[in-house]
Amino acid sequence: MPKKIIMIEDEPDIIGLVTHYLEKEGYRVTAVRDGAKGLQQIKAGPPDLLILDLMLPEMDGLEICRRVRADSKTAALPIIMLTAKGEETDRVVGLEVGADDYLTKPFSPKELVARVKALLRRTAPPERPVAHYSYGDLSLDTERHEVSVKGKEVSLTAKEFGLLQQLLQNRGRVLTRDVLLDKVWGYDADVISRTVDVHIRRLREKIPLLQDAIQTVKPFGYKLKEEP
Ligand code: CA
């Protein structure tokens, strides 16, 4: 399921740019140019994250932020506030009111994407623990940390195991090298994305079933076919 983001912003250029970059990353973006309408949208179906401009006609970002935080249904909604240069005090207030992060205009869309990712990661509920996956003749048990093919155990390193688990959890979906590095090696790991390729190659060598089942999606990353 793509993550849903609502953006309340009155500048069409910023809406266009940010929407473009976020959609490219697979997010579903709804842009609203008016605070009251934005609040209605949020109440109708809370998004996974809110990008909120501070300076808006009529109802400003601070007021929207307060109202979102005051409603128990949306109190925990991750919010990134967009401020203009020089709005130093408003900035601080924005954080006091309860924005989780802020960016000062002009900002690079890439920086915003990075902040969105980081904030979603920080606020994500822990993943549902699934103990067992099967895929054709292959099975993976997270509790016993075992992988087997046709009942015969395959010896994998911890990283290979983690990588295979991610692929099984997300079968049918493209996983970028960045996402895999993040999930398997950890956010701060000092490794290059080629490391992922090396480990994928080893997985394919160790488990012939994965030879074709793991598809290379150039230039992004990898995908495990829905069915083996
Ligand atoms: Ca504005």
mmCIF file of C-alpha atoms and ligand atoms in Angstrom:
data_model
loop_
_atom_site.group_PDB
_atom_site.id
_atom_site.type_symbol
_atom_site.label_atom_id
_atom_site.label_comp_id
_atom_site.label_asym_id
_atom_site.label_seq_id
_atom_site.Cartn_x
_atom_site.Cartn_y
_atom_site.Cartn_z
ATOM 1 C CA MET A 1 0.000 0.000 0.000
ATOM 2 C CA PRO A 2 1.520 3.340 -0.992
ATOM 3 C CA LYS A 3 1.788 5.830 1.846
ATOM 4 C CA LYS A 4 -0.667 8.681 1.624
ATOM 5 C CA ILE A 5 0.516 12.251 2.086
ATOM 6 C CA ILE A 6 -1.640 15.340 2.294
ATOM 7 C CA MET A 7 0.047 18.612 1.464
ATOM 8 C CA ILE A 8 -1.520 21.916 2.443
ATOM 9 C CA GLU A 9 0.264 24.613 0.486
ATOM 10 C CA ASP A 10 -0.959 27.620 -1.463
ATOM 11 C CA GLU A 11 1.934 28.013 -3.899
ATOM 12 C CA PRO A 12 1.260 26.032 -7.093
ATOM 13 C CA ASP A 13 4.975 25.827 -8.006
ATOM 14 C CA ILE A 14 5.863 24.176 -4.729
ATOM 15 C CA ILE A 15 2.858 21.844 -4.964
ATOM 16 C CA GLY A 16 3.925 20.788 -8.451
ATOM 17 C CA LEU A 17 7.547 20.222 -7.585
ATOM 18 C CA VAL A 18 7.002 18.407 -4.301
ATOM 19 C CA THR A 19 4.190 16.258 -5.690
ATOM 20 C CA HIS A 20 6.384 15.234 -8.606
ATOM 21 C CA TYR A 21 9.268 14.161 -6.387
ATOM 22 C CA LEU A 22 7.128 12.375 -3.819
ATOM 23 C CA GLU A 23 5.105 10.484 -6.430
ATOM 24 C CA LYS A 24 8.335 9.406 -8.070
ATOM 25 C CA GLU A 25 9.197 7.788 -4.725
ATOM 26 C CA GLY A 26 5.898 5.932 -4.700
ATOM 27 C CA TYR A 27 3.878 8.136 -2.331
ATOM 28 C CA ARG A 28 0.286 9.083 -3.018
ATOM 29 C CA VAL A 29 -0.021 12.850 -2.688
ATOM 30 C CA THR A 30 -3.139 14.957 -2.275
ATOM 31 C CA ALA A 31 -2.460 18.679 -2.460
ATOM 32 C CA VAL A 32 -4.926 21.127 -0.938
ATOM 33 C CA ARG A 33 -4.469 24.884 -1.234
ATOM 34 C CA ASP A 34 -6.768 25.890 1.564
ATOM 35 C CA GLY A 35 -6.443 25.145 5.280
ATOM 36 C CA ALA A 36 -10.085 24.475 6.053
ATOM 37 C CA LYS A 37 -10.406 22.076 3.118
ATOM 38 C CA GLY A 38 -7.177 20.430 4.189
ATOM 39 C CA LEU A 39 -8.557 19.780 7.658
ATOM 40 C CA GLN A 40 -11.711 18.291 6.144
ATOM 41 C CA GLN A 41 -9.591 15.953 4.023
ATOM 42 C CA ILE A 42 -7.558 14.893 7.044
ATOM 43 C CA LYS A 43 -10.682 14.134 9.049
ATOM 44 C CA ALA A 44 -12.274 12.277 6.146
ATOM 45 C CA GLY A 45 -9.295 9.952 5.834
ATOM 46 C CA PRO A 46 -6.148 10.589 7.857
ATOM 47 C CA PRO A 47 -3.000 10.373 5.722
ATOM 48 C CA ASP A 48 0.273 8.789 6.815
ATOM 49 C CA LEU A 49 1.953 12.185 6.862
ATOM 50 C CA LEU A 50 1.046 15.847 6.534
ATOM 51 C CA ILE A 51 3.148 18.513 4.819
ATOM 52 C CA LEU A 52 1.952 21.845 6.030
ATOM 53 C CA ASP A 53 2.829 25.335 4.851
ATOM 54 C CA LEU A 54 3.038 27.851 7.671
ATOM 55 C CA MET A 55 1.792 30.875 5.759
ATOM 56 C CA LEU A 56 -1.604 30.148 4.305
ATOM 57 C CA PRO A 57 -4.517 32.459 3.554
ATOM 58 C CA GLU A 58 -7.250 32.412 6.216
ATOM 59 C CA MET A 59 -6.332 29.502 8.451
ATOM 60 C CA ASP A 60 -2.545 29.334 8.896
ATOM 61 C CA GLY A 61 -0.338 26.302 9.429
ATOM 62 C CA LEU A 62 -0.087 26.764 13.188
ATOM 63 C CA GLU A 63 -3.835 26.725 13.624
ATOM 64 C CA ILE A 64 -4.147 23.631 11.448
ATOM 65 C CA CYS A 65 -1.385 21.968 13.433
ATOM 66 C CA ARG A 66 -3.138 22.762 16.725
ATOM 67 C CA ARG A 67 -6.427 21.365 15.491
ATOM 68 C CA VAL A 68 -4.840 18.192 14.151
ATOM 69 C CA ARG A 69 -3.067 17.640 17.477
ATOM 70 C CA ALA A 70 -6.234 18.387 19.476
ATOM 71 C CA ASP A 71 -8.205 15.617 17.762
ATOM 72 C CA SER A 72 -7.413 12.220 19.270
ATOM 73 C CA LYS A 73 -7.866 10.552 15.882
ATOM 74 C CA THR A 74 -5.095 12.619 14.303
ATOM 75 C CA ALA A 75 -3.040 13.641 17.337
ATOM 76 C CA ALA A 76 -0.121 11.414 16.350
ATOM 77 C CA LEU A 77 -0.113 12.341 12.643
ATOM 78 C CA PRO A 78 3.462 13.054 11.501
ATOM 79 C CA ILE A 79 3.720 16.680 10.362
ATOM 80 C CA ILE A 80 6.440 18.474 8.416
ATOM 81 C CA MET A 81 6.053 22.243 8.450
ATOM 82 C CA LEU A 82 7.241 24.434 5.582
ATOM 83 C CA THR A 83 8.363 27.874 6.685
ATOM 84 C CA ALA A 84 9.788 30.882 4.889
ATOM 85 C CA LYS A 85 13.178 32.375 5.670
ATOM 86 C CA GLY A 86 13.092 34.780 8.581
ATOM 87 C CA GLU A 87 10.105 33.194 10.274
ATOM 88 C CA GLU A 88 12.432 32.328 13.106
ATOM 89 C CA THR A 89 9.968 32.591 15.976
ATOM 90 C CA ASP A 90 7.135 31.017 14.060
ATOM 91 C CA ARG A 91 9.458 28.176 13.312
ATOM 92 C CA VAL A 92 10.058 27.448 16.957
ATOM 93 C CA VAL A 93 6.402 27.886 17.743
ATOM 94 C CA GLY A 94 5.649 25.457 14.958
ATOM 95 C CA LEU A 95 7.659 22.856 16.760
ATOM 96 C CA GLU A 96 6.110 23.793 20.096
ATOM 97 C CA VAL A 97 2.685 23.408 18.600
ATOM 98 C CA GLY A 98 3.700 19.973 17.573
ATOM 99 C CA ALA A 99 5.138 19.758 14.082
ATOM 100 C CA ASP A 100 7.595 16.866 13.984
ATOM 101 C CA ASP A 101 9.993 18.553 11.611
ATOM 102 C CA TYR A 102 10.283 21.678 9.497
ATOM 103 C CA LEU A 103 11.995 22.869 6.348
ATOM 104 C CA THR A 104 12.825 26.433 5.437
ATOM 105 C CA LYS A 105 11.961 27.664 1.959
ATOM 106 C CA PRO A 106 13.584 27.510 -0.493
ATOM 107 C CA PHE A 107 14.375 23.842 0.067
ATOM 108 C CA SER A 108 15.476 21.137 -2.291
ATOM 109 C CA PRO A 109 12.753 18.602 -3.093
ATOM 110 C CA LYS A 110 15.283 15.854 -2.441
ATOM 111 C CA GLU A 111 15.804 17.143 1.077
ATOM 112 C CA LEU A 112 12.062 17.091 1.653
ATOM 113 C CA VAL A 113 11.833 13.526 0.344
ATOM 114 C CA ALA A 114 14.627 12.525 2.735
ATOM 115 C CA ARG A 115 12.814 14.167 5.663
ATOM 116 C CA VAL A 116 9.544 12.480 4.719
ATOM 117 C CA LYS A 117 11.238 9.091 4.630
ATOM 118 C CA ALA A 118 13.009 9.663 7.928
ATOM 119 C CA LEU A 119 9.862 10.840 9.667
ATOM 120 C CA LEU A 120 7.769 7.937 8.380
ATOM 121 C CA ARG A 121 10.456 5.543 9.539
ATOM 122 C CA ARG A 122 10.596 7.166 12.967
ATOM 123 C CA THR A 123 6.851 7.023 13.448
ATOM 124 C CA ALA A 124 6.155 3.651 11.806
ATOM 125 C CA PRO A 125 4.472 1.049 13.993
ATOM 126 C CA PRO A 126 6.657 -2.013 14.469
ATOM 127 C CA GLU A 127 6.324 -4.497 11.651
ATOM 128 C CA ARG A 128 3.912 -7.327 12.198
ATOM 129 C CA PRO A 129 6.041 -10.268 13.159
ATOM 130 C CA VAL A 130 5.406 -13.151 10.831
ATOM 131 C CA ALA A 131 7.257 -16.260 11.853
ATOM 132 C CA HIS A 132 7.039 -18.277 8.700
ATOM 133 C CA TYR A 133 7.107 -17.662 4.965
ATOM 134 C CA SER A 134 6.824 -20.160 2.184
ATOM 135 C CA TYR A 135 7.502 -19.666 -1.473
ATOM 136 C CA GLY A 136 7.243 -22.732 -3.660
ATOM 137 C CA ASP A 137 9.640 -25.268 -2.178
ATOM 138 C CA LEU A 138 11.349 -22.611 -0.149
ATOM 139 C CA SER A 139 10.500 -21.834 3.443
ATOM 140 C CA LEU A 140 11.902 -19.311 5.870
ATOM 141 C CA ASP A 141 11.359 -19.360 9.598
ATOM 142 C CA THR A 142 12.198 -16.125 11.389
ATOM 143 C CA GLU A 143 11.942 -17.590 14.877
ATOM 144 C CA ARG A 144 14.324 -20.453 14.278
ATOM 145 C CA HIS A 145 16.289 -18.410 11.753
ATOM 146 C CA GLU A 146 16.158 -21.239 9.254
ATOM 147 C CA VAL A 147 15.800 -21.436 5.517
ATOM 148 C CA SER A 148 15.097 -24.670 3.732
ATOM 149 C CA VAL A 149 14.325 -25.890 0.230
ATOM 150 C CA LYS A 150 12.257 -29.071 -0.040
ATOM 151 C CA GLY A 151 12.871 -29.580 3.668
ATOM 152 C CA LYS A 152 16.646 -29.394 3.305
ATOM 153 C CA GLU A 153 18.310 -26.629 5.254
ATOM 154 C CA VAL A 154 20.253 -23.951 3.379
ATOM 155 C CA SER A 155 22.986 -22.137 5.238
ATOM 156 C CA LEU A 156 22.728 -18.350 4.861
ATOM 157 C CA THR A 157 24.609 -15.486 6.471
ATOM 158 C CA ALA A 158 22.622 -13.076 8.625
ATOM 159 C CA LYS A 159 22.522 -10.484 5.832
ATOM 160 C CA GLU A 160 21.460 -13.000 3.202
ATOM 161 C CA PHE A 161 18.728 -14.156 5.564
ATOM 162 C CA GLY A 162 17.559 -10.583 6.165
ATOM 163 C CA LEU A 163 17.569 -9.844 2.472
ATOM 164 C CA LEU A 164 15.533 -12.946 1.658
ATOM 165 C CA GLN A 165 13.064 -12.099 4.411
ATOM 166 C CA GLN A 166 12.568 -8.594 2.966
ATOM 167 C CA LEU A 167 12.000 -10.029 -0.511
ATOM 168 C CA LEU A 168 9.473 -12.557 0.808
ATOM 169 C CA GLN A 169 7.663 -9.928 2.847
ATOM 170 C CA ASN A 170 7.373 -7.660 -0.160
ATOM 171 C CA ARG A 171 6.937 -10.130 -2.992
ATOM 172 C CA GLY A 172 5.718 -8.541 -6.210
ATOM 173 C CA ARG A 173 7.079 -5.157 -5.169
ATOM 174 C CA VAL A 174 10.254 -3.462 -6.317
ATOM 175 C CA LEU A 175 12.668 -2.922 -3.466
ATOM 176 C CA THR A 176 15.284 -0.279 -4.151
ATOM 177 C CA ARG A 177 18.868 -0.814 -3.068
ATOM 178 C CA ASP A 178 18.434 2.063 -0.618
ATOM 179 C CA VAL A 179 15.422 0.439 1.002
ATOM 180 C CA LEU A 180 17.219 -2.889 1.264
ATOM 181 C CA LEU A 181 20.316 -1.263 2.729
ATOM 182 C CA ASP A 182 18.128 0.514 5.202
ATOM 183 C CA LYS A 183 16.140 -2.537 6.270
ATOM 184 C CA VAL A 184 18.888 -5.125 6.275
ATOM 185 C CA TRP A 185 22.060 -3.199 7.024
ATOM 186 C CA GLY A 186 20.493 -0.417 9.046
ATOM 187 C CA TYR A 187 20.092 3.273 8.465
ATOM 188 C CA ASP A 188 23.608 4.363 9.394
ATOM 189 C CA ALA A 189 25.454 1.419 7.928
ATOM 190 C CA ASP A 190 28.562 2.471 6.065
ATOM 191 C CA VAL A 191 28.060 0.266 3.034
ATOM 192 C CA ILE A 192 27.626 0.999 -0.637
ATOM 193 C CA SER A 193 24.648 -0.097 -2.686
ATOM 194 C CA ARG A 194 26.809 -2.568 -4.663
ATOM 195 C CA THR A 195 26.891 -4.618 -1.462
ATOM 196 C CA VAL A 196 23.234 -5.413 -2.084
ATOM 197 C CA ASP A 197 24.045 -6.734 -5.567
ATOM 198 C CA VAL A 198 26.768 -8.981 -4.190
ATOM 199 C CA HIS A 199 24.437 -10.478 -1.594
ATOM 200 C CA ILE A 200 21.636 -10.964 -4.109
ATOM 201 C CA ARG A 201 24.080 -12.825 -6.348
ATOM 202 C CA ARG A 202 25.012 -15.125 -3.468
ATOM 203 C CA LEU A 203 21.355 -15.778 -2.664
ATOM 204 C CA ARG A 204 20.744 -16.747 -6.282
ATOM 205 C CA GLU A 205 23.759 -19.061 -6.196
ATOM 206 C CA LYS A 206 22.791 -20.743 -2.959
ATOM 207 C CA ILE A 207 19.108 -21.171 -3.839
ATOM 208 C CA PRO A 208 18.627 -22.012 -7.537
ATOM 209 C CA LEU A 209 14.882 -21.411 -7.224
ATOM 210 C CA LEU A 210 15.695 -17.721 -6.738
ATOM 211 C CA GLN A 211 17.776 -17.522 -9.903
ATOM 212 C CA ASP A 212 14.795 -16.303 -11.938
ATOM 213 C CA ALA A 213 12.418 -15.549 -9.090
ATOM 214 C CA ILE A 214 14.483 -12.555 -7.967
ATOM 215 C CA GLN A 215 14.180 -10.110 -10.820
ATOM 216 C CA THR A 216 16.620 -7.291 -11.390
ATOM 217 C CA VAL A 217 14.740 -4.067 -11.943
ATOM 218 C CA LYS A 218 17.203 -1.699 -13.557
ATOM 219 C CA PRO A 219 18.296 0.789 -12.354
ATOM 220 C CA PHE A 220 16.390 0.662 -9.054
ATOM 221 C CA GLY A 221 16.802 -2.682 -7.363
ATOM 222 C CA TYR A 222 15.118 -6.036 -7.093
ATOM 223 C CA LYS A 223 11.750 -7.702 -7.002
ATOM 224 C CA LEU A 224 10.695 -11.181 -5.999
ATOM 225 C CA LYS A 225 8.084 -12.533 -8.394
ATOM 226 C CA GLU A 226 4.650 -12.916 -6.834
ATOM 227 C CA GLU A 227 4.765 -16.672 -7.501
ATOM 228 C CA PRO A 228 7.904 -18.792 -7.938
HETATM 229 CA CA CA B 1 2.285 30.013 1.649
#
